PDB file of C-alpha atoms and ligand atoms in Angstrom:
ATOM      1  CA  MET Y 601      20.883   0.369 -22.336  1.00  0.00           C
ATOM      2  CA  ILE Y 602      17.407   0.247 -20.765  1.00  0.00           C
ATOM      3  CA  ASN Y 603      16.813  -3.055 -18.970  1.00  0.00           C
ATOM      4  CA  PHE Y 604      13.543  -4.963 -18.899  1.00  0.00           C
ATOM      5  CA  GLU Y 605      12.528  -3.806 -15.418  1.00  0.00           C
ATOM      6  CA  GLU Y 606      13.131  -0.139 -16.262  1.00  0.00           C
ATOM      7  CA  SER Y 607      10.985  -0.283 -19.397  1.00  0.00           C
ATOM      8  CA  ALA Y 608       8.306  -2.208 -17.488  1.00  0.00           C
ATOM      9  CA  LEU Y 609       8.205   0.549 -14.854  1.00  0.00           C
ATOM     10  CA  ASN Y 610       8.030   3.237 -17.564  1.00  0.00           C
ATOM     11  CA  PHE Y 611       5.084   1.380 -19.040  1.00  0.00           C
ATOM     12  CA  LEU Y 612       3.356   1.423 -15.630  1.00  0.00           C
ATOM     13  CA  ARG Y 613       4.128   5.125 -15.196  1.00  0.00           C
ATOM     14  CA  GLN Y 614       2.361   5.869 -18.488  1.00  0.00           C
ATOM     15  CA  ASN Y 615      -0.749   4.257 -17.023  1.00  0.00           C
ATOM     16  CA  ILE Y 616      -0.959   6.483 -13.928  1.00  0.00           C
ATOM     17  CA  ARG Y 617      -3.232   9.459 -14.429  1.00  0.00           C
ATOM     18  CA  ASP Y 618      -2.792  12.810 -12.655  1.00  0.00           C
ATOM     19  CA  ILE Y 619      -6.081  14.465 -11.662  1.00  0.00           C
ATOM     20  CA  PRO Y 620      -5.430  18.046 -10.515  1.00  0.00           C
ATOM     21  CA  ASP Y 621      -7.406  19.547  -7.614  1.00  0.00           C
ATOM     22  CA  PHE Y 622      -8.951  16.241  -6.449  1.00  0.00           C
ATOM     23  CA  PRO Y 623     -10.332  15.704  -3.811  1.00  0.00           C
ATOM     24  CA  LYS Y 624      -9.552  19.339  -2.978  1.00  0.00           C
ATOM     25  CA  PRO Y 625      -7.767  22.303  -4.564  1.00  0.00           C
ATOM     26  CA  GLY Y 626      -3.965  21.982  -4.665  1.00  0.00           C
ATOM     27  CA  ILE Y 627      -3.854  18.148  -4.513  1.00  0.00           C
ATOM     28  CA  ILE Y 628      -2.704  16.230  -7.581  1.00  0.00           C
ATOM     29  CA  PHE Y 629      -4.482  12.899  -7.247  1.00  0.00           C
ATOM     30  CA  LYS Y 630      -2.567   9.895  -8.599  1.00  0.00           C
ATOM     31  CA  ASP Y 631      -5.240   7.743 -10.217  1.00  0.00           C
ATOM     32  CA  ILE Y 632      -4.370   4.050 -10.617  1.00  0.00           C
ATOM     33  CA  THR Y 633      -7.601   3.018 -12.367  1.00  0.00           C
ATOM     34  CA  PRO Y 634      -5.861   2.932 -15.805  1.00  0.00           C
ATOM     35  CA  LEU Y 635      -3.376   0.404 -14.345  1.00  0.00           C
ATOM     36  CA  LEU Y 636      -6.275  -1.808 -13.331  1.00  0.00           C
ATOM     37  CA  LYS Y 637      -8.124  -1.477 -16.619  1.00  0.00           C
ATOM     38  CA  ASN Y 638      -5.262  -2.557 -18.878  1.00  0.00           C
ATOM     39  CA  PRO Y 639      -4.755  -6.346 -18.573  1.00  0.00           C
ATOM     40  CA  ASP Y 640      -0.999  -6.018 -19.251  1.00  0.00           C
ATOM     41  CA  THR Y 641      -0.394  -3.394 -16.546  1.00  0.00           C
ATOM     42  CA  LEU Y 642      -2.718  -5.236 -14.150  1.00  0.00           C
ATOM     43  CA  ASN Y 643      -0.587  -8.343 -14.530  1.00  0.00           C
ATOM     44  CA  LEU Y 644       2.780  -6.550 -14.578  1.00  0.00           C
ATOM     45  CA  THR Y 645       1.997  -4.469 -11.487  1.00  0.00           C
ATOM     46  CA  SER Y 646       1.112  -7.525  -9.444  1.00  0.00           C
ATOM     47  CA  ARG Y 647       4.250  -9.391 -10.638  1.00  0.00           C
ATOM     48  CA  LEU Y 648       6.527  -6.470  -9.715  1.00  0.00           C
ATOM     49  CA  LEU Y 649       4.840  -5.979  -6.333  1.00  0.00           C
ATOM     50  CA  ALA Y 650       5.327  -9.641  -5.452  1.00  0.00           C
ATOM     51  CA  LYS Y 651       8.925 -10.080  -6.703  1.00  0.00           C
ATOM     52  CA  PRO Y 652      10.933  -8.880  -3.659  1.00  0.00           C
ATOM     53  CA  PHE Y 653       8.747 -10.840  -1.221  1.00  0.00           C
ATOM     54  CA  LEU Y 654       8.877 -14.250  -2.928  1.00  0.00           C
ATOM     55  CA  ASN Y 655      10.530 -16.731  -0.528  1.00  0.00           C
ATOM     56  CA  LYS Y 656      10.223 -14.305   2.408  1.00  0.00           C
ATOM     57  CA  ASN Y 657       7.656 -16.520   4.176  1.00  0.00           C
ATOM     58  CA  VAL Y 658       4.964 -13.855   4.307  1.00  0.00           C
ATOM     59  CA  ASP Y 659       1.874 -15.022   6.219  1.00  0.00           C
ATOM     60  CA  LEU Y 660      -0.404 -12.013   5.676  1.00  0.00           C
ATOM     61  CA  ILE Y 661      -0.820  -8.958   3.498  1.00  0.00           C
ATOM     62  CA  VAL Y 662      -2.506  -6.164   5.409  1.00  0.00           C
ATOM     63  CA  GLY Y 663      -4.210  -3.847   2.884  1.00  0.00           C
ATOM     64  CA  LEU Y 664      -5.213  -0.267   3.649  1.00  0.00           C
ATOM     65  CA  GLU Y 665      -8.691   1.037   2.750  1.00  0.00           C
ATOM     66  CA  SER Y 666      -9.599   1.249   0.066  1.00  0.00           C
ATOM     67  CA  ARG Y 667      -7.183   1.210  -2.854  1.00  0.00           C
ATOM     68  CA  GLY Y 668      -4.834  -1.024  -0.859  1.00  0.00           C
ATOM     69  CA  PHE Y 669      -7.444  -3.774  -1.216  1.00  0.00           C
ATOM     70  CA  LEU Y 670      -7.020  -3.961  -4.996  1.00  0.00           C
ATOM     71  CA  PHE Y 671      -3.419  -5.074  -5.474  1.00  0.00           C
ATOM     72  CA  GLY Y 672      -3.214  -6.201  -1.828  1.00  0.00           C
ATOM     73  CA  THR Y 673      -5.369  -9.180  -2.737  1.00  0.00           C
ATOM     74  CA  THR Y 674      -3.381 -10.105  -5.865  1.00  0.00           C
ATOM     75  CA  LEU Y 675      -0.179  -9.715  -3.828  1.00  0.00           C
ATOM     76  CA  ALA Y 676      -1.528 -12.100  -1.179  1.00  0.00           C
ATOM     77  CA  MET Y 677      -2.420 -14.653  -3.858  1.00  0.00           C
ATOM     78  CA  ASP Y 678       0.987 -14.369  -5.549  1.00  0.00           C
ATOM     79  CA  LEU Y 679       2.772 -14.919  -2.212  1.00  0.00           C
ATOM     80  CA  HIS Y 680       0.392 -17.640  -1.072  1.00  0.00           C
ATOM     81  CA  ALA Y 681      -0.401 -15.442   1.925  1.00  0.00           C
ATOM     82  CA  GLY Y 682      -3.724 -14.399   3.441  1.00  0.00           C
ATOM     83  CA  PHE Y 683      -5.271 -10.933   3.197  1.00  0.00           C
ATOM     84  CA  VAL Y 684      -6.482  -8.745   6.081  1.00  0.00           C
ATOM     85  CA  PRO Y 685      -8.164  -5.334   5.597  1.00  0.00           C
ATOM     86  CA  ILE Y 686      -7.518  -2.231   7.674  1.00  0.00           C
ATOM     87  CA  ARG Y 687     -10.527   0.070   7.459  1.00  0.00           C
ATOM     88  CA  LYS Y 688     -11.822   3.467   8.465  1.00  0.00           C
ATOM     89  CA  PRO Y 689     -13.775   3.526  11.759  1.00  0.00           C
ATOM     90  CA  ASN Y 690     -17.023   1.567  12.141  1.00  0.00           C
ATOM     91  CA  LYS Y 691     -16.760  -0.378   8.884  1.00  0.00           C
ATOM     92  CA  LEU Y 692     -15.557  -3.752  10.172  1.00  0.00           C
ATOM     93  CA  PRO Y 693     -18.366  -5.878  11.648  1.00  0.00           C
ATOM     94  CA  GLY Y 694     -16.419  -7.846  14.283  1.00  0.00           C
ATOM     95  CA  GLU Y 695     -14.504  -6.783  17.388  1.00  0.00           C
ATOM     96  CA  THR Y 696     -11.788  -4.309  16.405  1.00  0.00           C
ATOM     97  CA  VAL Y 697      -8.704  -2.542  17.728  1.00  0.00           C
ATOM     98  CA  SER Y 698      -7.942   0.960  16.510  1.00  0.00           C
ATOM     99  CA  ALA Y 699      -5.049   3.389  16.142  1.00  0.00           C
ATOM    100  CA  THR Y 700      -5.212   7.162  15.794  1.00  0.00           C
ATOM    101  CA  TYR Y 701      -2.765   9.212  13.754  1.00  0.00           C
ATOM    102  CA  GLN Y 702      -2.011  12.854  13.149  1.00  0.00           C
ATOM    103  CA  LEU Y 703      -3.157  14.740  10.044  1.00  0.00           C
ATOM    104  CA  GLU Y 704      -2.035  18.246   9.090  1.00  0.00           C
ATOM    105  CA  TYR Y 705      -5.166  19.517  10.829  1.00  0.00           C
ATOM    106  CA  GLY Y 706      -6.702  17.087  13.349  1.00  0.00           C
ATOM    107  CA  THR Y 707      -6.523  13.308  13.601  1.00  0.00           C
ATOM    108  CA  ASP Y 708      -7.815  10.220  11.855  1.00  0.00           C
ATOM    109  CA  SER Y 709      -8.088   6.587  12.887  1.00  0.00           C
ATOM    110  CA  VAL Y 710      -8.052   3.121  11.384  1.00  0.00           C
ATOM    111  CA  GLU Y 711      -9.276  -0.272  12.604  1.00  0.00           C
ATOM    112  CA  ILE Y 712      -8.462  -3.964  12.218  1.00  0.00           C
ATOM    113  CA  HIS Y 713     -10.336  -7.070  13.354  1.00  0.00           C
ATOM    114  CA  ALA Y 714      -8.973  -8.061  16.771  1.00  0.00           C
ATOM    115  CA  ASP Y 715      -8.671 -11.748  15.788  1.00  0.00           C
ATOM    116  CA  SER Y 716      -7.141 -11.207  12.328  1.00  0.00           C
ATOM    117  CA  ILE Y 717      -3.479 -11.724  13.219  1.00  0.00           C
ATOM    118  CA  ILE Y 718      -1.858 -14.555  15.151  1.00  0.00           C
ATOM    119  CA  LYS Y 719       1.160 -13.743  17.337  1.00  0.00           C
ATOM    120  CA  GLY Y 720       4.338 -14.083  15.284  1.00  0.00           C
ATOM    121  CA  ASN Y 721       2.613 -13.755  11.867  1.00  0.00           C
ATOM    122  CA  ARG Y 722       4.940 -12.246   9.261  1.00  0.00           C
ATOM    123  CA  VAL Y 723       3.095  -9.298   7.736  1.00  0.00           C
ATOM    124  CA  VAL Y 724       3.576  -7.028   4.715  1.00  0.00           C
ATOM    125  CA  ILE Y 725       1.580  -3.770   4.725  1.00  0.00           C
ATOM    126  CA  HIS Y 726       0.320  -2.682   1.310  1.00  0.00           C
ATOM    127  CA  ASP Y 727      -1.267   0.500  -0.049  1.00  0.00           C
ATOM    128  CA  ASP Y 728      -1.494   2.060  -3.502  1.00  0.00           C
ATOM    129  CA  LEU Y 729       0.452   5.147  -2.450  1.00  0.00           C
ATOM    130  CA  ILE Y 730       2.560   6.449   0.432  1.00  0.00           C
ATOM    131  CA  ALA Y 731       2.364  10.190   1.053  1.00  0.00           C
ATOM    132  CA  THR Y 732       3.221  11.292   4.628  1.00  0.00           C
ATOM    133  CA  GLY Y 733       3.324   7.691   5.867  1.00  0.00           C
ATOM    134  CA  GLY Y 734       0.752   8.423   8.588  1.00  0.00           C
ATOM    135  CA  THR Y 735      -1.606   5.648   7.495  1.00  0.00           C
ATOM    136  CA  ALA Y 736       1.165   3.054   7.080  1.00  0.00           C
ATOM    137  CA  SER Y 737       2.566   3.990  10.485  1.00  0.00           C
ATOM    138  CA  ALA Y 738      -0.858   3.570  12.155  1.00  0.00           C
ATOM    139  CA  ALA Y 739      -1.197   0.218  10.371  1.00  0.00           C
ATOM    140  CA  THR Y 740       2.194  -0.829  11.777  1.00  0.00           C
ATOM    141  CA  LYS Y 741       0.951  -0.052  15.306  1.00  0.00           C
ATOM    142  CA  LEU Y 742      -2.189  -2.147  14.782  1.00  0.00           C
ATOM    143  CA  VAL Y 743      -0.276  -5.145  13.448  1.00  0.00           C
ATOM    144  CA  GLU Y 744       2.199  -4.954  16.335  1.00  0.00           C
ATOM    145  CA  LYS Y 745      -0.605  -4.519  18.899  1.00  0.00           C
ATOM    146  CA  LEU Y 746      -1.954  -7.896  17.759  1.00  0.00           C
ATOM    147  CA  GLY Y 747       1.483  -9.533  17.970  1.00  0.00           C
ATOM    148  CA  GLY Y 748       2.309  -9.564  14.247  1.00  0.00           C
ATOM    149  CA  GLU Y 749       5.756  -8.782  12.870  1.00  0.00           C
ATOM    150  CA  VAL Y 750       5.888  -6.163  10.100  1.00  0.00           C
ATOM    151  CA  ILE Y 751       8.595  -7.532   7.810  1.00  0.00           C
ATOM    152  CA  GLY Y 752       7.840  -5.282   4.831  1.00  0.00           C
ATOM    153  CA  TYR Y 753       5.908  -2.530   3.077  1.00  0.00           C
ATOM    154  CA  SER Y 754       4.620  -2.474  -0.466  1.00  0.00           C
ATOM    155  CA  PHE Y 755       3.479   0.573  -2.435  1.00  0.00           C
ATOM    156  CA  ILE Y 756       2.878   1.234  -6.113  1.00  0.00           C
ATOM    157  CA  LEU Y 757       3.637   4.962  -5.753  1.00  0.00           C
ATOM    158  CA  GLU Y 758       5.642   7.153  -3.388  1.00  0.00           C
ATOM    159  CA  LEU Y 759       5.395  10.934  -3.127  1.00  0.00           C
ATOM    160  CA  THR Y 760       9.047  11.347  -2.100  1.00  0.00           C
ATOM    161  CA  PHE Y 761       8.762  15.064  -1.241  1.00  0.00           C
ATOM    162  CA  LEU Y 762       6.479  14.191   1.715  1.00  0.00           C
ATOM    163  CA  GLY Y 763       9.142  11.994   3.363  1.00  0.00           C
ATOM    164  CA  GLY Y 764       6.782   9.167   4.402  1.00  0.00           C
ATOM    165  CA  MET Y 765       9.589   6.582   4.491  1.00  0.00           C
ATOM    166  CA  LYS Y 766      10.878   7.940   7.781  1.00  0.00           C
ATOM    167  CA  ASN Y 767       7.629   6.836   9.457  1.00  0.00           C
ATOM    168  CA  LEU Y 768       8.060   3.171   8.499  1.00  0.00           C
ATOM    169  CA  LYS Y 769       9.571   0.495  10.707  1.00  0.00           C
ATOM    170  CA  GLU Y 770      13.350   0.440  10.500  1.00  0.00           C
ATOM    171  CA  GLY Y 771      14.852  -2.678   8.956  1.00  0.00           C
ATOM    172  CA  ALA Y 772      11.678  -3.688   7.086  1.00  0.00           C
ATOM    173  CA  LEU Y 773      11.902  -4.496   3.368  1.00  0.00           C
ATOM    174  CA  ILE Y 774      10.292  -1.666   1.379  1.00  0.00           C
ATOM    175  CA  ASN Y 775       9.149  -2.094  -2.212  1.00  0.00           C
ATOM    176  CA  THR Y 776       7.951   1.014  -4.067  1.00  0.00           C
ATOM    177  CA  LEU Y 777       7.511   0.713  -7.823  1.00  0.00           C
ATOM    178  CA  LEU Y 778       7.272   4.380  -8.886  1.00  0.00           C
ATOM    179  CA  LYS Y 779       8.679   7.464  -7.162  1.00  0.00           C
ATOM    180  CA  TYR Y 780       7.419  10.994  -7.792  1.00  0.00           C
TER     181      TYR Y 780
HETATM  182  P1  LIG P2289      -0.459   9.127   3.974  1.00  0.00           P
HETATM  183  O1  LIG P2289      -1.076   8.543   5.218  1.00  0.00           O
HETATM  184  O2  LIG P2289      -0.225  10.601   4.051  1.00  0.00           O
HETATM  185  O3  LIG P2289       0.798   8.366   3.568  1.00  0.00           O
HETATM  186  O4  LIG P2289      -1.521   8.966   2.809  1.00  0.00           O
HETATM  187  C1  LIG P2289      -1.676   7.787   2.155  1.00  0.00           C
HETATM  188  C2  LIG P2289      -3.111   7.517   1.782  1.00  0.00           C
HETATM  189  O5  LIG P2289      -3.727   8.660   1.185  1.00  0.00           O
HETATM  190  C3  LIG P2289      -3.190   6.403   0.790  1.00  0.00           C
HETATM  191  O6  LIG P2289      -4.274   5.556   1.148  1.00  0.00           O
HETATM  192  C4  LIG P2289      -3.402   7.069  -0.543  1.00  0.00           C
HETATM  193  O7  LIG P2289      -4.271   6.316  -1.333  1.00  0.00           O
HETATM  194  C5  LIG P2289      -3.985   8.434  -0.208  1.00  0.00           C
HETATM  195  N1  LIG P2289      -3.340   9.552  -0.936  1.00  0.00           N
HETATM  196  C6  LIG P2289      -2.617  10.551  -0.380  1.00  0.00           C
HETATM  197  N2  LIG P2289      -2.195  11.426  -1.304  1.00  0.00           N
HETATM  198  C7  LIG P2289      -2.649  10.967  -2.494  1.00  0.00           C
HETATM  199  C8  LIG P2289      -2.529  11.417  -3.862  1.00  0.00           C
HETATM  200  N3  LIG P2289      -1.862  12.527  -4.187  1.00  0.00           N
HETATM  201  N4  LIG P2289      -3.108  10.681  -4.831  1.00  0.00           N
HETATM  202  C9  LIG P2289      -3.793   9.558  -4.516  1.00  0.00           C
HETATM  203  N5  LIG P2289      -3.945   9.082  -3.273  1.00  0.00           N
HETATM  204  C10 LIG P2289      -3.389   9.766  -2.262  1.00  0.00           C
END
């Protein structure tokens, strides 16, 4: 028998669109804009993202640029937490701290406002998708640099064949809705 949660996740899966060869040849881009457009999947996605973190005393959701801002904000509201953005270099107006991470060829970096986290804050890192885990791992470093505690990670999608989970903090609660 299919339970409610399984059919809900199947419904979400039907609202993810594969765009081949975007942004470059060989990449299958997982497009979540249909999830946002449909009011039922918009609501269901935010409910399912929040569920495992209810009653976990989350202070802040840290959302990763830019698709992590979309459901990161609804997640923060559902958990009665605040929201803090992590952005690409030179986008945040205030004083920042940054972390650099490895790409297949070269490096990339991300930044957070230096005053955005108070020591001891309980933080959940959110993005739309985890691939290699490089971005989430750099985000973990930034949160910890500012004295925050990463208690969890939240993703709508995981590309399991890229093994990103091994780059996340051990012992943290990980919620991924759909695995590919
Ligand atoms: P990574 O740091 O390798 O885990 O990459 C994660 C980031 O890249 C996220 O912000 C995703 O939105 C984006 N990303 C990577 N691969 C894809 C993909 N196939 N479809 C959509 N977004 C992707």
